[in-house]
mmCIF file of C-alpha atoms in Angstrom:
data_model
loop_
_atom_site.group_PDB
_atom_site.id
_atom_site.type_symbol
_atom_site.label_atom_id
_atom_site.label_comp_id
_atom_site.label_asym_id
_atom_site.label_seq_id
_atom_site.Cartn_x
_atom_site.Cartn_y
_atom_site.Cartn_z
ATOM 1 C CA UNK Z 198 0.000 0.000 0.000
ATOM 2 C CA UNK Z 199 1.310 3.441 -0.907
ATOM 3 C CA UNK Z 200 2.068 5.866 1.892
ATOM 4 C CA UNK Z 201 -0.286 8.486 0.505
ATOM 5 C CA UNK Z 202 -2.973 7.782 -2.075
ATOM 6 C CA UNK Z 203 -5.028 10.229 -4.049
ATOM 7 C CA UNK Z 204 -7.445 9.880 -6.925
ATOM 8 C CA UNK Z 205 -5.676 11.834 -9.669
ATOM 9 C CA UNK Z 206 -8.900 12.905 -11.364
ATOM 10 C CA UNK Z 207 -9.238 15.232 -13.172
ATOM 11 C CA UNK Z 208 -12.067 16.753 -11.201
ATOM 12 C CA UNK Z 209 -13.964 18.963 -13.628
ATOM 13 C CA UNK Z 210 -15.868 21.538 -11.599
ATOM 14 C CA UNK Z 211 -18.251 24.216 -12.871
ATOM 15 C CA UNK Z 212 -17.292 27.676 -11.739
ATOM 16 C CA UNK Z 213 -19.081 28.505 -8.488
ATOM 17 C CA UNK Z 214 -19.623 24.870 -7.524
ATOM 18 C CA UNK Z 215 -18.186 22.963 -4.576
ATOM 19 C CA UNK Z 216 -15.620 20.197 -4.971
ATOM 20 C CA UNK Z 217 -14.249 17.851 -2.343
ATOM 21 C CA UNK Z 218 -11.694 15.089 -2.410
ATOM 22 C CA UNK Z 219 -9.960 12.787 0.012
ATOM 23 C CA UNK Z 220 -6.516 11.406 0.518
ATOM 24 C CA UNK Z 221 -5.704 8.254 2.468
ATOM 25 C CA UNK Z 222 -2.475 7.563 4.316
ATOM 26 C CA UNK Z 223 -1.074 4.253 5.444
ATOM 27 C CA UNK Z 224 0.894 5.043 8.595
ATOM 28 C CA UNK Z 225 -1.335 5.565 11.607
ATOM 29 C CA UNK Z 226 1.546 7.197 13.500
ATOM 30 C CA UNK Z 227 1.778 10.127 11.073
ATOM 31 C CA UNK Z 228 1.773 13.410 12.955
ATOM 32 C CA UNK Z 229 1.376 16.323 10.573
ATOM 33 C CA UNK Z 230 -0.765 16.826 7.516
ATOM 34 C CA UNK Z 231 -0.807 19.448 4.800
ATOM 35 C CA UNK Z 232 -2.420 20.338 1.520
ATOM 36 C CA UNK Z 233 -0.090 21.812 -1.088
ATOM 37 C CA UNK Z 234 -1.153 23.359 -4.370
ATOM 38 C CA UNK Z 235 0.898 22.916 -7.535
ATOM 39 C CA UNK Z 236 0.198 24.837 -10.709
ATOM 40 C CA UNK Z 237 1.339 23.485 -14.056
ATOM 41 C CA UNK Z 238 5.122 23.737 -14.384
ATOM 42 C CA UNK Z 239 5.431 25.438 -11.016
ATOM 43 C CA UNK Z 240 6.660 24.439 -7.588
ATOM 44 C CA UNK Z 241 4.381 23.071 -4.853
ATOM 45 C CA UNK Z 242 3.144 25.760 -2.490
ATOM 46 C CA UNK Z 243 1.611 25.278 0.917
ATOM 47 C CA UNK Z 244 -2.151 25.760 0.785
ATOM 48 C CA UNK Z 245 -2.951 24.926 4.386
ATOM 49 C CA UNK Z 246 -2.006 22.735 7.294
ATOM 50 C CA UNK Z 247 -4.614 20.263 8.502
ATOM 51 C CA UNK Z 248 -5.424 20.251 12.183
ATOM 52 C CA UNK Z 249 -7.112 17.529 14.179
ATOM 53 C CA UNK Z 250 -10.233 19.597 14.753
ATOM 54 C CA UNK Z 251 -10.479 20.596 11.110
ATOM 55 C CA UNK Z 252 -9.783 24.072 9.858
ATOM 56 C CA UNK Z 253 -11.007 26.577 7.346
ATOM 57 C CA UNK Z 254 -9.242 29.217 5.316
ATOM 58 C CA UNK Z 255 -11.650 31.266 3.288
ATOM 59 C CA UNK Z 256 -13.286 28.995 0.727
ATOM 60 C CA UNK Z 257 -11.083 26.052 1.684
ATOM 61 C CA UNK Z 258 -11.897 23.567 4.443
ATOM 62 C CA UNK Z 259 -9.615 20.749 5.529
ATOM 63 C CA UNK Z 260 -10.590 17.799 7.707
ATOM 64 C CA UNK Z 261 -8.620 14.994 9.321
ATOM 65 C CA UNK Z 262 -10.072 11.607 10.189
ATOM 66 C CA UNK Z 263 -7.463 9.676 12.147
ATOM 67 C CA UNK Z 264 -9.670 6.639 12.703
ATOM 68 C CA UNK Z 265 -10.072 6.079 8.991
ATOM 69 C CA UNK Z 266 -6.695 7.584 8.104
ATOM 70 C CA UNK Z 267 -7.769 10.144 5.583
ATOM 71 C CA UNK Z 268 -7.738 13.872 5.122
ATOM 72 C CA UNK Z 269 -10.059 15.861 2.947
ATOM 73 C CA UNK Z 270 -10.139 19.189 1.178
ATOM 74 C CA UNK Z 271 -13.293 21.033 0.222
ATOM 75 C CA UNK Z 272 -13.348 24.057 -2.047
ATOM 76 C CA UNK Z 273 -16.492 26.178 -2.050
ATOM 77 C CA UNK Z 274 -17.542 28.652 -4.736
ATOM 78 C CA UNK Z 275 -14.816 27.436 -7.108
ATOM 79 C CA UNK Z 276 -12.928 30.064 -9.078
ATOM 80 C CA UNK Z 277 -11.130 29.602 -12.366
ATOM 81 C CA UNK Z 278 -7.915 30.358 -10.501
ATOM 82 C CA UNK Z 279 -8.467 27.283 -8.313
ATOM 83 C CA UNK Z 280 -7.499 25.073 -11.274
ATOM 84 C CA UNK Z 281 -4.383 23.260 -10.104
ATOM 85 C CA UNK Z 282 -3.173 19.977 -8.672
ATOM 86 C CA UNK Z 283 -3.702 19.601 -4.941
ATOM 87 C CA UNK Z 284 -1.074 17.471 -3.219
ATOM 88 C CA UNK Z 285 -1.836 15.654 -0.008
ATOM 89 C CA UNK Z 286 1.224 15.628 2.257
ATOM 90 C CA UNK Z 287 1.763 13.531 5.349
ATOM 91 C CA UNK Z 288 4.731 13.654 7.666
ATOM 92 C CA UNK Z 289 6.422 10.402 8.458
ATOM 93 C CA UNK Z 290 6.563 9.618 12.152
ATOM 94 C CA UNK Z 291 9.615 9.471 14.356
ATOM 95 C CA UNK Z 292 11.035 12.931 13.847
ATOM 96 C CA UNK Z 293 8.544 14.643 11.554
ATOM 97 C CA UNK Z 294 11.396 15.393 9.226
ATOM 98 C CA UNK Z 295 10.277 13.609 6.115
ATOM 99 C CA UNK Z 296 7.150 14.247 4.155
ATOM 100 C CA UNK Z 297 5.353 11.781 1.947
ATOM 101 C CA UNK Z 298 3.557 13.353 -1.009
ATOM 102 C CA UNK Z 299 0.574 12.026 -2.866
ATOM 103 C CA UNK Z 300 0.508 12.342 -6.633
ATOM 104 C CA UNK Z 301 -2.212 14.931 -6.385
ATOM 105 C CA UNK Z 302 -5.833 15.606 -7.265
ATOM 106 C CA UNK Z 303 -6.085 17.592 -10.487
ATOM 107 C CA UNK Z 304 -8.872 20.165 -10.366
ATOM 108 C CA UNK Z 305 -10.112 21.916 -13.506
ATOM 109 C CA UNK Z 306 -12.636 24.679 -12.949
ATOM 110 C CA UNK Z 307 -14.782 25.184 -16.025
ATOM 111 C CA UNK Z 308 -16.360 28.542 -16.888
ATOM 112 C CA UNK W 286 12.024 37.740 2.222
ATOM 113 C CA UNK W 287 13.686 35.770 -0.523
ATOM 114 C CA UNK W 288 12.405 32.261 -0.969
ATOM 115 C CA UNK W 289 14.376 29.159 -1.824
ATOM 116 C CA UNK W 290 16.553 29.937 -4.827
ATOM 117 C CA UNK W 291 17.525 27.249 -7.305
ATOM 118 C CA UNK W 292 19.751 27.377 -10.344
ATOM 119 C CA UNK W 293 19.724 26.775 -13.181
ATOM 120 C CA UNK W 294 16.009 26.972 -13.999
ATOM 121 C CA UNK W 295 16.493 24.767 -17.043
ATOM 122 C CA UNK W 296 19.284 22.417 -18.070
ATOM 123 C CA UNK W 297 19.565 20.454 -21.277
ATOM 124 C CA UNK W 298 22.617 18.296 -21.717
ATOM 125 C CA UNK W 299 23.797 15.129 -23.389
ATOM 126 C CA UNK W 300 23.960 11.847 -21.573
ATOM 127 C CA UNK W 301 27.230 11.160 -19.889
ATOM 128 C CA UNK W 302 27.787 14.769 -18.905
ATOM 129 C CA UNK W 303 28.034 15.936 -15.311
ATOM 130 C CA UNK W 304 25.113 17.982 -14.049
ATOM 131 C CA UNK W 305 25.222 20.209 -10.961
ATOM 132 C CA UNK W 306 22.095 21.689 -9.474
ATOM 133 C CA UNK W 307 22.303 24.438 -6.885
ATOM 134 C CA UNK W 308 20.108 25.577 -4.034
ATOM 135 C CA UNK W 309 20.111 28.445 -1.581
ATOM 136 C CA UNK W 310 17.641 27.811 1.259
ATOM 137 C CA UNK W 311 15.651 30.470 3.046
ATOM 138 C CA UNK W 312 17.913 32.271 5.505
ATOM 139 C CA UNK W 313 17.596 30.800 8.974
ATOM 140 C CA UNK W 314 16.080 27.511 7.851
ATOM 141 C CA UNK W 315 17.995 24.548 9.206
ATOM 142 C CA UNK W 316 16.613 21.697 7.109
ATOM 143 C CA UNK W 317 17.052 21.266 3.383
ATOM 144 C CA UNK W 318 15.467 18.716 1.089
ATOM 145 C CA UNK W 319 16.112 17.641 -2.507
ATOM 146 C CA UNK W 320 13.167 16.180 -4.440
ATOM 147 C CA UNK W 321 12.653 14.808 -7.933
ATOM 148 C CA UNK W 322 9.292 14.977 -9.688
ATOM 149 C CA UNK W 323 8.156 12.978 -12.705
ATOM 150 C CA UNK W 324 4.741 12.208 -14.115
ATOM 151 C CA UNK W 325 5.137 8.526 -13.396
ATOM 152 C CA UNK W 326 6.475 8.637 -9.855
ATOM 153 C CA UNK W 327 5.285 11.983 -8.540
ATOM 154 C CA UNK W 328 7.386 13.849 -5.995
ATOM 155 C CA UNK W 329 10.144 11.748 -4.444
ATOM 156 C CA UNK W 330 12.507 12.748 -1.661
ATOM 157 C CA UNK W 331 16.127 12.172 -2.645
ATOM 158 C CA UNK W 332 18.033 13.418 0.395
ATOM 159 C CA UNK W 333 17.497 15.544 3.465
ATOM 160 C CA UNK W 334 19.986 17.642 5.459
ATOM 161 C CA UNK W 335 19.598 18.991 8.959
ATOM 162 C CA UNK W 336 22.073 21.611 10.161
ATOM 163 C CA UNK W 337 24.172 20.903 7.036
ATOM 164 C CA UNK W 338 24.482 17.201 7.868
ATOM 165 C CA UNK W 339 22.954 14.560 5.564
ATOM 166 C CA UNK W 340 20.390 12.719 7.670
ATOM 167 C CA UNK W 341 18.644 10.456 5.176
ATOM 168 C CA UNK W 342 19.878 9.731 1.674
ATOM 169 C CA UNK W 343 17.886 6.552 1.170
ATOM 170 C CA UNK W 344 16.034 8.167 -1.718
ATOM 171 C CA UNK W 345 19.156 8.792 -3.781
ATOM 172 C CA UNK W 346 18.708 6.507 -6.788
ATOM 173 C CA UNK W 347 22.263 5.286 -7.191
ATOM 174 C CA UNK W 348 25.898 6.204 -6.879
ATOM 175 C CA UNK W 349 25.693 8.563 -9.828
ATOM 176 C CA UNK W 350 23.851 10.968 -7.545
ATOM 177 C CA UNK W 351 25.586 12.909 -4.784
ATOM 178 C CA UNK W 352 24.627 15.901 -2.670
ATOM 179 C CA UNK W 353 26.565 18.270 -0.469
ATOM 180 C CA UNK W 354 25.774 21.090 1.896
ATOM 181 C CA UNK W 355 29.057 22.846 2.719
ATOM 182 C CA UNK W 356 27.315 25.582 4.715
ATOM 183 C CA UNK W 357 23.899 26.693 5.883
ATOM 184 C CA UNK W 358 23.219 28.771 2.785
ATOM 185 C CA UNK W 359 24.183 26.468 -0.073
ATOM 186 C CA UNK W 360 23.641 22.951 -1.321
ATOM 187 C CA UNK W 361 24.398 21.087 -4.539
ATOM 188 C CA UNK W 362 22.991 17.978 -6.154
ATOM 189 C CA UNK W 363 25.315 16.385 -8.682
ATOM 190 C CA UNK W 364 24.643 13.696 -11.258
ATOM 191 C CA UNK W 365 27.665 12.084 -12.860
ATOM 192 C CA UNK W 366 27.354 10.611 -15.414
ATOM 193 C CA UNK W 367 23.861 11.717 -16.368
ATOM 194 C CA UNK W 368 21.401 9.417 -18.168
ATOM 195 C CA UNK W 369 18.162 10.137 -20.073
ATOM 196 C CA UNK W 370 16.095 8.565 -17.272
ATOM 197 C CA UNK W 371 17.341 11.305 -14.959
ATOM 198 C CA UNK W 372 15.201 13.807 -16.862
ATOM 199 C CA UNK W 373 12.795 15.333 -14.351
ATOM 200 C CA UNK W 374 12.090 18.461 -12.366
ATOM 201 C CA UNK W 375 14.349 18.703 -9.331
ATOM 202 C CA UNK W 376 13.085 20.747 -6.410
ATOM 203 C CA UNK W 377 14.923 21.999 -3.373
ATOM 204 C CA UNK W 378 12.940 22.843 -0.252
ATOM 205 C CA UNK W 379 13.862 24.234 3.144
ATOM 206 C CA UNK W 380 12.225 24.359 6.520
ATOM 207 C CA UNK W 381 12.759 25.800 9.951
ATOM 208 C CA UNK W 382 12.601 22.908 12.388
ATOM 209 C CA UNK W 383 11.452 24.865 15.374
ATOM 210 C CA UNK W 384 8.225 23.118 16.290
ATOM 211 C CA UNK W 385 6.353 20.157 14.972
ATOM 212 C CA UNK W 386 4.279 20.675 11.886
ATOM 213 C CA UNK W 387 6.350 23.300 10.115
ATOM 214 C CA UNK W 388 5.804 23.182 6.333
ATOM 215 C CA UNK W 389 8.491 23.013 3.689
ATOM 216 C CA UNK W 390 9.040 25.874 1.255
ATOM 217 C CA UNK W 391 9.977 24.942 -2.290
ATOM 218 C CA UNK W 392 12.179 26.607 -4.843
ATOM 219 C CA UNK W 393 11.081 27.085 -8.455
ATOM 220 C CA UNK W 394 12.799 23.861 -9.486
ATOM 221 C CA UNK W 395 15.307 22.904 -12.144
ATOM 222 C CA UNK W 396 13.892 21.298 -15.276
ATOM 223 C CA UNK W 397 16.512 18.810 -16.378
ATOM 224 C CA UNK W 398 16.517 17.150 -19.778
ATOM 225 C CA UNK W 399 19.166 14.576 -20.599
ATOM 226 C CA UNK W 400 19.346 13.815 -24.295
#
């Protein structure tokens, strides 16, 4: 089983709609969780950290489910500029110094 | 503040040649990471330094790859000799390991093509 698994998509989303996707991780001892955004031919950039109680940043909401070992990202009122690949990132345990990256969920917002 | 700076942005070279990629981490960050990204394999960690010391190089593909961090503000990733299958985007990232959960900050990457 891969450390971090994501459905690559693409997720075609009408502008203004809501899109949500999950990411599963294999190591129950993982400590830290992040969503990164990567635009085509660009570097990954931190979108948001994911906290145990769930957290929101504007139109973006992240949730963590430790029991089922998944994290989720929800984007409300999608904008054309939200089109990107969203990488699920999980820290490996025992030092928190290595991150495992999923291959990403590709989101395409359609006018 | 300046982010992570990588050079060159693009490199095209013939197989067998030596390739050197460079990275300047964010000032004050004490951890530095080298990644490789391809369509097939996604983002893979090659090596990670903490306080200029290599901590985990288990991701380095083979002996043709080597990395150094002579000081806190500079690191290199070298491939010698290069092969076409090394073609990828190579990212450098840095982080301040102050508390748990600190994110990594990526450079713009080096797009490497080996002909």
